Amino acid sequence: MPRTVRDVVFVDGVRTPFGKAGPKGIYNETRADDLVVKAIRELLRRNPDLDPAKIDEVAIAATTQIGDQGLTLGRTAGILAGLPQSVPGYSIDRMCAGAMTAVTAVAGGVAFGAYDVALAGGVEHMGRHPMGEGVDPNPRFVSEKLVDESALFMGMTAENLHDRYPTITKLRVDEYAVRSQEKAAKAYADGKIQPDLVPISVRNNNEAAGETGWGLVTADEPMRPGTTLENLANLKTPFRTHGKVTAGNAAGLNDGATAAIIASEDFARENNLPVKMRLVSYSFVGVEPEVMGYGPIPATDKALAQAGLTIDDIGLFEVNEAFAVQVLAFLEHYGIADDDARVNQYGGAIAFGHPLASSGVRLMTQLARQFEEQPEVRYGLTTMCVGFGMGATVVWENPNFTAEGDSK
C-alpha cells in the first residue's frame, strides 16, 4: 500500500562545550565515546516524557572511526548511555557534515515511517585522532590527476577559494573573524549558548601549569574574546606564502560531541515533546575537491529548489565557519552583505570551534533557539562545506512562525 510522507521535526539538541585539541586541551584525558554518552544522557534528562524504549535508532557520526571513535558508535554509545539493548545504532562518516548527515539519514526513516523517533549526532576528538590518522589515500588521486594534491589539505582548498573570489581580501576575512568572536562573546553574555551545553567532568593532568585533579567544563575553550584586527593582521599563513588563511580566520582543531532528537511531528506532540524546527528539505552535493569551500552554494541552490523557495525566503542562516573565506564566498554569491544580521547571529565555528563530525547539530541548536526568539521568521537554513569537495544544506521551518511582520 502507498505510504504517506510524514512531517519530521527537530525536537531538541545539546552539545558538549568544545575544547582545543591537544595535550593542553580540556578533553585530553576524556574519551570520545564518553562525550557522546554525556550528550545522549542530557537529552533524555531534558525530555523525561520520551520513553527510551521507544527510540528506534541512534546514528552517531565520526570522521576518524578508530580507537574510542570506532566500534559502531551509535550502538555502543547508546548502550553506555543506558538505552535499552533493544535500541539499535550505527556510525556515519561524511567528514565535517557527519552529524548533519546523521540527522538527515534518520529523518528519511521518520518520513518514510520506519522510525517514530531517533537520536542523531556526532563526535570528533581531534586531540586523540587527528584528521587523516590511519588513512591511506589511493595514489591514483594524484598520479592520474583525479584531484589536485591541494584537495587533501583543507587549508590549501581555502586558499584556492580565495583565488576563485579575488574580491575576498585578507582584510575582509579578518574582519569577519573579529565579528564572529564578538557575536559569540555577546551570545554568552546574553545566556544564549549555555542552555544547550552539557557540563562535562574532566580530569586535568597538567602538572606544569599546576592543574591537576578533576574539574567541570561549562564553556567553549577555543573562544578568543577581545580579538582585534591588529591581533590577526600578522598571523602566519601556513598554507601558502603570503596567503590569506590563518589560524585567526579559520576554525581550529577541536574536540566535542553533539546529539539531537528527531521525530515525526505526530509522535512529538502525542508524547509531549517540544517541536523546535520542522524539516523542509535537505541536499548534499559534490564540487571540485580543490575548492571544497564552494560546496554550500550548490547544496543550498538544490535544497531551496526542492522546497520551492528562494534565498530571499530565508530569514536566518547558520553557516559553518570552517574558514571565513568559505562563508564570505557563500554570502557574496547570494548578494548578502558580510555583516548581514541574519547570518550566524550567535557567532560561529571561528569562535566556538569545529570538531568536524559534530558541528552540524551545533548549527541546528543555535538556529532552533533563534527561531524561538524570532517568530516573525518562517524559514532558516543550516549549511556547511565538507572535506574532499562536498556541500550540505538543510532548510528548516519555524513552528513558532506568526504571519505578523516579516514572512521570511
XYZ file of C-alpha atoms in Angstrom:
408
model
C 0.000 0.000 0.000
C 1.249 3.538 -0.679
C 2.941 5.321 2.201
C 2.342 8.905 3.259
C 5.430 11.006 3.898
C 5.317 12.293 7.467
C 6.425 15.681 8.784
C 9.806 15.452 10.520
C 10.765 17.733 13.400
C 13.831 18.671 15.402
C 12.739 18.050 18.989
C 15.826 19.058 20.935
C 19.596 19.217 20.663
C 22.536 19.520 23.034
C 26.307 19.585 22.823
C 29.333 19.415 24.996
C 31.406 22.554 25.297
C 34.008 22.383 22.537
C 37.657 22.051 23.517
C 41.049 22.676 21.961
C 42.674 19.539 20.597
C 45.995 18.513 22.014
C 47.724 17.710 25.295
C 46.758 21.061 26.831
C 43.099 20.808 25.778
C 40.312 20.274 28.296
C 39.414 16.830 26.927
C 42.914 15.418 26.665
C 42.099 12.830 29.356
C 38.486 12.251 28.224
C 37.312 9.515 25.845
C 35.425 10.466 22.694
C 32.636 7.950 23.276
C 32.114 9.304 26.788
C 31.427 12.736 25.288
C 28.654 11.199 23.169
C 27.259 9.369 26.191
C 27.035 12.627 28.150
C 25.128 14.285 25.301
C 22.638 11.396 24.996
C 22.039 11.293 28.734
C 21.411 15.031 28.828
C 18.850 14.750 26.021
C 16.971 12.094 27.979
C 17.171 14.125 31.184
C 15.757 17.185 29.452
C 12.951 15.229 27.828
C 11.562 12.934 30.547
C 8.397 12.206 28.551
C 10.446 10.364 25.941
C 10.416 6.670 26.815
C 13.932 5.409 25.913
C 12.405 2.104 24.810
C 10.571 3.958 22.040
C 13.782 5.239 20.436
C 14.058 3.492 17.073
C 17.632 4.350 16.093
C 20.860 6.044 17.199
C 23.064 7.456 14.422
C 26.380 8.946 15.544
C 28.993 10.364 13.177
C 32.773 10.454 13.477
C 35.303 11.259 10.776
C 38.138 9.163 12.164
C 36.464 5.905 13.123
C 39.203 4.226 15.117
C 40.008 3.813 18.797
C 37.402 5.375 21.068
C 35.621 6.718 17.966
C 35.278 3.268 16.451
C 33.191 0.185 17.228
C 29.891 1.424 15.727
C 29.453 4.434 17.998
C 25.682 4.711 17.634
C 25.256 1.256 19.129
C 27.994 1.312 21.745
C 27.287 4.863 22.969
C 23.594 4.013 23.231
C 24.327 1.058 25.496
C 26.827 3.080 27.548
C 24.211 5.837 27.931
C 21.754 3.353 29.418
C 19.400 2.929 26.479
C 17.597 -0.421 26.357
C 19.511 -3.072 24.438
C 16.569 -3.209 22.007
C 17.610 0.213 20.624
C 19.907 -0.229 17.585
C 22.590 2.168 16.361
C 25.205 2.787 13.717
C 28.044 5.106 12.690
C 28.320 7.634 9.883
C 31.208 9.376 8.151
C 30.741 12.391 5.918
C 33.672 14.304 7.373
C 32.515 17.761 8.559
C 28.870 17.026 7.714
C 28.727 13.844 9.787
C 26.157 14.995 12.353
C 24.170 16.762 9.640
C 24.081 13.503 7.680
C 23.079 11.590 10.811
C 20.111 13.942 11.208
C 19.011 13.717 7.582
C 19.521 9.937 7.476
C 17.224 9.264 10.416
C 14.845 11.989 9.173
C 14.393 9.982 5.994
C 13.473 6.965 8.094
C 10.992 9.020 10.092
C 9.408 10.493 6.961
C 9.095 7.017 5.437
C 7.558 5.586 8.587
C 10.383 3.225 9.564
C 11.043 5.270 12.712
C 8.922 7.387 15.029
C 11.839 8.897 16.934
C 15.615 8.628 16.681
C 18.792 10.144 18.109
C 21.407 11.675 15.809
C 24.687 13.445 16.444
C 28.426 13.348 16.089
C 31.752 13.471 17.853
C 35.317 14.365 16.987
C 38.253 14.104 19.359
C 40.918 15.635 17.159
C 43.368 15.578 20.045
C 43.250 11.780 20.148
C 42.564 11.266 16.456
C 43.895 13.972 14.114
C 42.078 14.260 10.804
C 43.574 11.711 8.428
C 45.000 9.445 11.115
C 45.404 5.928 9.782
C 44.081 6.703 6.290
C 45.842 5.680 3.098
C 44.677 7.842 0.144
C 44.846 5.947 -3.112
C 47.873 7.207 -5.095
C 45.697 7.324 -8.227
C 44.078 10.522 -6.942
C 47.278 12.432 -7.635
C 49.058 10.229 -10.205
C 46.059 10.234 -12.546
C 45.269 13.860 -11.701
C 41.788 12.969 -10.455
C 42.238 15.789 -7.956
C 44.875 18.390 -7.336
C 47.158 17.499 -4.437
C 45.854 20.534 -2.546
C 42.460 18.771 -2.228
C 43.946 16.631 0.523
C 44.680 19.679 2.710
C 41.675 21.724 3.810
C 43.682 24.896 4.390
C 45.014 24.768 0.849
C 41.475 24.417 -0.506
C 40.590 27.615 1.369
C 43.473 29.432 -0.314
C 42.199 28.076 -3.648
C 38.781 29.532 -2.871
C 40.427 32.905 -2.290
C 41.832 32.578 -5.822
C 38.327 31.997 -7.175
C 36.998 35.033 -5.274
C 39.729 37.669 -5.588
C 37.407 40.304 -4.093
C 37.554 38.460 -0.743
C 40.642 40.105 0.689
C 42.693 39.299 3.754
C 41.122 42.313 5.468
C 37.599 41.047 4.783
C 38.232 37.589 6.217
C 39.912 39.061 9.278
C 37.031 41.499 9.794
C 34.614 38.604 9.539
C 36.620 36.619 12.109
C 36.571 39.519 14.573
C 32.776 39.793 14.209
C 32.399 36.052 14.858
C 34.325 36.360 18.112
C 32.337 39.445 19.134
C 28.972 37.814 18.401
C 29.943 34.647 20.265
C 31.044 36.638 23.314
C 27.766 38.582 23.258
C 25.750 35.366 22.907
C 27.465 34.002 26.007
C 26.898 37.255 27.884
C 23.214 37.127 26.938
C 22.856 33.481 28.000
C 22.047 32.202 24.517
C 24.585 29.358 24.367
C 24.692 27.903 27.860
C 21.198 26.272 27.859
C 22.296 23.784 25.199
C 25.644 22.868 26.798
C 26.217 19.668 28.773
C 28.654 20.250 31.663
C 31.475 17.702 31.433
C 33.625 16.418 34.298
C 37.233 16.215 33.148
C 40.497 15.090 34.650
C 43.276 17.662 34.490
C 46.791 16.304 34.346
C 48.833 19.392 33.508
C 51.339 19.445 36.347
C 53.475 22.111 34.648
C 50.567 24.554 34.867
C 49.602 23.425 38.331
C 46.318 21.998 37.053
C 45.652 18.503 38.373
C 42.600 16.676 39.658
C 39.008 16.917 38.458
C 37.249 19.925 37.015
C 33.945 20.829 35.345
C 33.835 22.188 31.792
C 30.914 24.574 31.231
C 32.053 26.789 28.330
C 33.781 26.543 24.959
C 37.550 26.606 25.256
C 38.589 27.953 21.801
C 36.892 31.364 22.102
C 39.117 34.414 21.930
C 37.029 37.381 23.099
C 38.697 40.689 22.530
C 40.288 39.598 19.250
C 41.191 42.629 17.130
C 42.220 43.199 13.533
C 45.655 44.077 14.829
C 45.875 40.652 16.530
C 45.028 38.911 13.268
C 46.988 41.016 10.809
C 50.376 39.443 11.391
C 49.466 35.802 11.954
C 51.298 33.247 9.830
C 49.702 31.962 6.638
C 50.753 28.302 6.950
C 49.106 27.009 3.781
C 50.653 29.450 1.327
C 53.432 32.018 1.433
C 51.798 35.465 1.513
C 48.413 33.727 1.659
C 45.207 34.828 3.369
C 44.187 31.867 5.558
C 45.424 31.979 9.170
C 44.586 30.371 12.493
C 42.648 33.548 13.283
C 40.209 33.464 10.356
C 39.572 29.703 10.393
C 38.228 27.178 12.860
C 40.842 25.362 14.913
C 41.422 21.711 15.759
C 38.821 20.799 18.323
C 37.154 18.134 20.456
C 33.439 17.850 21.170
C 30.167 15.983 20.718
C 26.546 16.756 19.834
C 23.239 14.891 19.896
C 19.661 15.613 18.848
C 16.196 14.062 18.947
C 14.499 13.751 15.542
C 10.882 12.575 15.392
C 7.677 12.649 13.427
C 5.637 15.694 14.359
C 2.694 13.495 15.357
C 4.874 11.413 17.678
C 6.401 14.519 19.248
C 3.040 16.082 20.016
C 1.492 12.820 21.217
C 4.396 12.330 23.623
C 4.519 15.892 24.922
C 7.881 16.616 23.292
C 8.867 20.083 22.069
C 8.788 20.885 18.361
C 11.631 23.330 17.799
C 12.014 23.112 14.000
C 10.237 21.440 11.108
C 12.365 19.871 8.359
C 11.598 21.313 4.916
C 14.315 19.940 2.606
C 17.966 18.927 2.511
C 20.652 18.410 -0.074
C 24.204 17.115 -0.344
C 26.245 17.864 -3.464
C 29.742 17.346 -4.767
C 32.071 20.068 -6.055
C 35.715 20.152 -7.159
C 37.660 18.869 -4.122
C 40.248 21.640 -4.668
C 37.635 24.285 -3.765
C 35.754 22.394 -1.075
C 34.527 25.638 0.500
C 32.333 26.344 -2.523
C 30.091 23.391 -1.604
C 27.389 25.227 0.389
C 26.351 27.231 -2.690
C 25.105 24.418 -4.982
C 23.829 22.499 -1.942
C 21.715 25.491 -0.965
C 20.502 26.022 -4.532
C 19.347 22.398 -4.665
C 17.702 22.388 -1.227
C 15.859 25.635 -1.979
C 14.640 24.275 -5.322
C 13.358 21.130 -3.614
C 11.419 23.300 -1.165
C 10.078 25.681 -3.799
C 11.841 28.563 -2.048
C 14.405 31.203 -2.997
C 17.265 32.641 -0.996
C 15.060 35.665 -0.272
C 12.697 33.419 1.706
C 15.419 32.572 4.229
C 15.288 34.738 7.340
C 18.118 33.137 9.341
C 21.373 31.484 8.279
C 23.657 29.211 10.284
C 26.731 28.789 8.087
C 29.576 26.706 9.473
C 32.752 28.754 9.691
C 35.387 26.234 8.727
C 37.102 29.186 7.049
C 35.958 32.794 6.851
C 36.503 32.794 3.078
C 34.029 29.937 2.681
C 31.286 31.915 4.468
C 32.064 35.084 2.538
C 32.013 33.217 -0.793
C 28.529 31.961 0.101
C 27.341 35.442 1.052
C 28.915 37.078 -1.988
C 27.301 34.559 -4.329
C 23.851 35.422 -3.000
C 24.441 39.168 -2.737
C 24.312 39.125 1.061
C 26.427 41.626 2.997
C 29.386 40.357 5.032
C 27.756 41.660 8.224
C 24.122 40.787 7.428
C 22.213 40.469 10.710
C 20.521 37.233 9.572
C 23.802 35.324 9.408
C 25.331 33.460 12.385
C 23.690 35.702 14.952
C 25.499 33.999 17.848
C 28.860 33.742 16.103
C 30.271 30.571 14.619
C 32.991 27.964 14.462
C 35.811 30.515 14.240
C 34.924 31.301 17.860
C 33.285 28.139 19.225
C 35.400 25.570 17.397
C 34.668 22.933 14.754
C 35.012 19.331 15.957
C 34.343 18.069 12.423
C 31.596 15.422 12.539
C 29.785 17.022 15.488
C 29.266 20.542 14.121
C 26.054 20.055 12.126
C 23.921 19.722 15.246
C 25.531 22.816 16.788
C 24.243 24.797 13.823
C 20.787 23.329 14.385
C 20.601 24.035 18.118
C 21.586 27.648 17.504
C 19.029 28.053 14.720
C 16.309 26.483 16.876
C 16.927 28.992 19.657
C 16.806 31.874 17.186
C 13.513 30.546 15.794
C 12.100 30.574 19.312
C 13.143 34.187 19.816
C 12.048 35.393 16.377
C 8.558 34.108 15.493
C 8.431 36.578 12.611
C 10.977 34.425 10.763
C 9.466 31.479 8.886
C 12.461 29.764 7.235
C 16.109 29.270 8.132
C 18.911 27.066 6.922
C 21.975 25.281 8.206
C 24.820 24.770 5.726
C 28.444 23.713 5.634
C 31.282 22.766 3.338
C 32.543 19.195 3.526
C 36.002 17.718 3.054
C 37.021 16.324 -0.335
C 34.627 18.550 -2.222
C 31.066 18.475 -0.929
C 28.419 20.809 0.417
C 25.440 20.203 2.707
C 22.333 22.284 3.384
C 19.199 21.683 5.441
C 16.217 24.062 5.214
C 14.028 24.383 8.307
C 10.654 25.964 9.075
C 9.928 27.807 12.316
C 6.954 26.183 14.110
C 6.563 29.392 16.120
C 6.007 31.445 12.953
C 3.253 34.017 13.005
C 2.177 35.862 9.890
C 2.572 39.226 11.578
C 5.647 41.086 10.385
C 8.337 39.620 8.173
C 7.233 36.392 6.489
C 10.700 35.032 5.676
